[in-house]
Amino acid sequence: MLSHPALLSRKYLQEQSRRLQREVAELVRAEEVQKKSLDAQEAELKELADQKFALDQHAIVAITDVQGTITYANDKFCAISQYSRDELIGQNHRILNSGYHSKEFFRQMYQTIANGQVWRGEMRNRAKDGSIYWVDATIVPSAGADGKPRQYVAIRAEITERKRAEEEIRKLHAELERRAAELARSNAELEQFAFVASHDLQEPLRVVAAYTQLLGDRYRGRLDQDADKFIAYASEGALRMQSLIQDLLAFSRVGRVDAARVCVDCEAAMEEVLGTLGPAIHESGAVVAHGALPVVWADRSQIAQVLQNLVGNAIKFRGKEPPVISVQAEKAGQDWVFSVSDNGIGIPPEHAQSIFVVFQRLHTRTEYPGNGIGLAICKKIVEHCGGRIWVESQVGRGSTFKFTIPCDVLAEKELCSEQIPVPS
Ligand code: ADP
């Protein structure tokens, strides 16, 4: 029997409808299974978070969904953020935003975790009462069945103290740099001032000295005795001022004029100094010995000047015995440490620093001649070379002046030993 077409189509439709129902039911069941498995996965994750970090009192743990809604918060997270768990769950993680980080910072972070990669970084968060805390965060995406991130697990450690210390150090550093720049600027100004003043004063002083000298020569014995005395004082004063100004000029020149650095054979420089100081050595009966002295990368005349000033002082500030002077050098780390020791009058410990200051002297000029600039010049030269200078002394038992010259640059100048300039 042939079926009526209408019956056929009804039957067909019923079949189709049943099939559709079956398929829908299967789909619903599949979705439920998937949901159940995802829920189980989430529950497992939370349980894992609880177990894994229960031992670590410091771990701040949160889980959010992909929109950033908090679905889990451990006790430490509640404690540090000052929100109760109820207040946190269901809130967007933005609740902790302190407004410190840029949009770009968050964009990069979300991009990383949305791509299924782990993000690590430091974050500044705001607690419920508005106080700020810093965390070192690791955000791990957790993928769903489809492989796409379904939630994010954030594990953090508080680093507020460390950040505070870092900030403190940064501020101190900035302040130090500011002061160093300020000091360099005022030093440069002072040097410029000393140079200009001493340079410009030279000419009028030369006129005063010349004319007082002339007055003395022409009118000595032709006026009264007082006039002779006064003219002599004026002439002496002018000469002394000239010598002070010349010293000041020499001092301000160190560092202002670019040092001509070459490989300096200090032994040759020392021989030169002994030649210059020959008359003083002879007159005082001094014995000056020196050990092996190195080759250094410096300005030859400046190194000679330091040695000359120190050996000269060792002769000048001698005690009752003839001076016995020793010049040595030894390597200490990255430096050559030079020493000039004597058996002279010594220096009281309270003056160990001040003697390196311009025009600072411990004696009158009648006791020991000089202007008090020699050690200041030594200090400036040595510091310009990157070294330092100091004295070790005992009153009545002699002094040892020590200074350092860095030797690291010499490593690059291996050829030095072949190019030692012969002293003129
Ligand atoms: P000057 O020699 O013109 O006085 P310096 O700057 O060379 O100037 O020395 C400053 C002061 O340091 C000296 O006046 C002296 O009091 C002290 N001094 C320097 N060298 C020695 C030394 N070898 N022994 C004792 N005192 C010294």
Coordinates of N, CA, C and O and ligand atoms in Angstrom, one line a residue, residues 313-314 316-317 342 345-347 355 360-363 370-375 399 401, ligand 1:
N313 N 109.4 69.1 51.8 CA 108.9 69.3 53.2 C 109.6 68.4 54.2 O 109.9 68.8 55.3
A314 N 110.0 67.2 53.8 CA 110.7 66.2 54.7 C 112.0 66.8 55.1 O 112.5 66.6 56.2
K316 N 112.6 70.2 54.9 CA 112.4 71.5 55.6 C 111.9 71.3 57.1 O 112.4 72.0 58.0
F317 N 111.0 70.3 57.3 CA 110.5 70.1 58.7 C 111.3 69.1 59.4 O 110.8 68.2 60.0
D342 N 109.9 60.4 56.7 CA 111.0 61.2 57.3 C 111.1 61.0 58.8 O 110.3 60.3 59.4
I345 N 110.0 66.6 62.5 CA 109.3 67.0 63.7 C 107.9 66.4 63.9 O 107.4 66.4 65.0
G346 N 107.3 65.8 62.8 CA 106.0 65.2 63.0 C 104.9 66.2 63.0 O 105.1 67.4 63.0
I347 N 103.7 65.6 63.0 CA 102.5 66.5 62.9 C 101.5 66.0 63.9 O 101.2 64.8 64.0
I355 N 96.3 70.3 57.1 CA 97.5 70.7 56.4 C 97.4 70.6 54.9 O 98.2 71.2 54.2
Q360 N 97.1 76.6 54.8 CA 97.1 76.2 56.2 C 98.5 75.7 56.6 O 99.1 74.9 56.0
R361 N 99.0 76.4 57.7 CA 100.4 76.0 58.1 C 100.4 75.9 59.7 O 99.5 76.4 60.3
L362 N 101.3 75.1 60.2 CA 101.3 74.9 61.6 C 102.4 75.8 62.3 O 102.6 75.7 63.5
H363 N 103.2 76.5 61.5 CA 104.3 77.3 62.0 C 104.3 78.7 61.4 O 103.8 78.9 60.3
G370 N 107.6 79.4 53.9 CA 106.6 78.7 53.1 C 105.3 79.4 53.1 O 105.0 80.3 54.0
N371 N 104.4 79.1 52.2 CA 103.1 79.7 52.1 C 102.0 78.8 52.4 O 100.8 79.2 52.5
G372 N 102.3 77.5 52.6 CA 101.2 76.6 53.0 C 100.4 76.2 51.8 O 99.2 75.9 51.9
I373 N 101.0 76.1 50.6 CA 100.2 75.7 49.4 C 100.7 74.3 48.9 O 100.0 73.7 48.1
G374 N 101.9 73.9 49.3 CA 102.5 72.7 48.7 C 101.6 71.5 48.8 O 101.4 70.8 47.8
L375 N 101.1 71.2 50.0 CA 100.3 70.0 50.2 C 99.0 70.1 49.5 O 98.4 69.1 49.0
S399 N 107.2 61.7 60.0 CA 105.9 61.6 59.3 C 106.1 60.7 58.0 O 107.2 60.6 57.5
F401 N 104.1 60.5 54.5 CA 103.0 60.9 53.6 C 102.8 59.8 52.6 O 103.7 59.3 52.0
Ligands
ADP1 P1 104.5 74.9 53.5 O1 105.5 73.9 53.4 O2 104.7 76.0 52.6 O3 104.2 75.3 54.9 P2 102.7 72.8 52.9 O4 101.3 72.8 52.3 O5 103.6 72.0 52.1 O6 103.1 74.2 53.0 O7 102.6 72.2 54.3 C1 101.6 72.6 55.2 C2 102.0 72.3 56.6 O8 102.1 70.9 56.9 C3 103.4 72.8 56.9 O9 103.4 74.2 57.3 C4 103.8 71.9 58.1 O10 103.2 72.5 59.3 C5 103.1 70.6 57.8 N1 104.0 69.7 57.2 C6 104.1 69.4 55.9 N2 105.0 68.4 55.7 C7 105.5 68.1 56.8 C8 106.5 67.2 57.3 N3 107.2 66.4 56.5 N4 106.8 67.1 58.6 C9 106.1 67.9 59.5 N5 105.2 68.8 59.1 C10 104.9 68.9 57.8

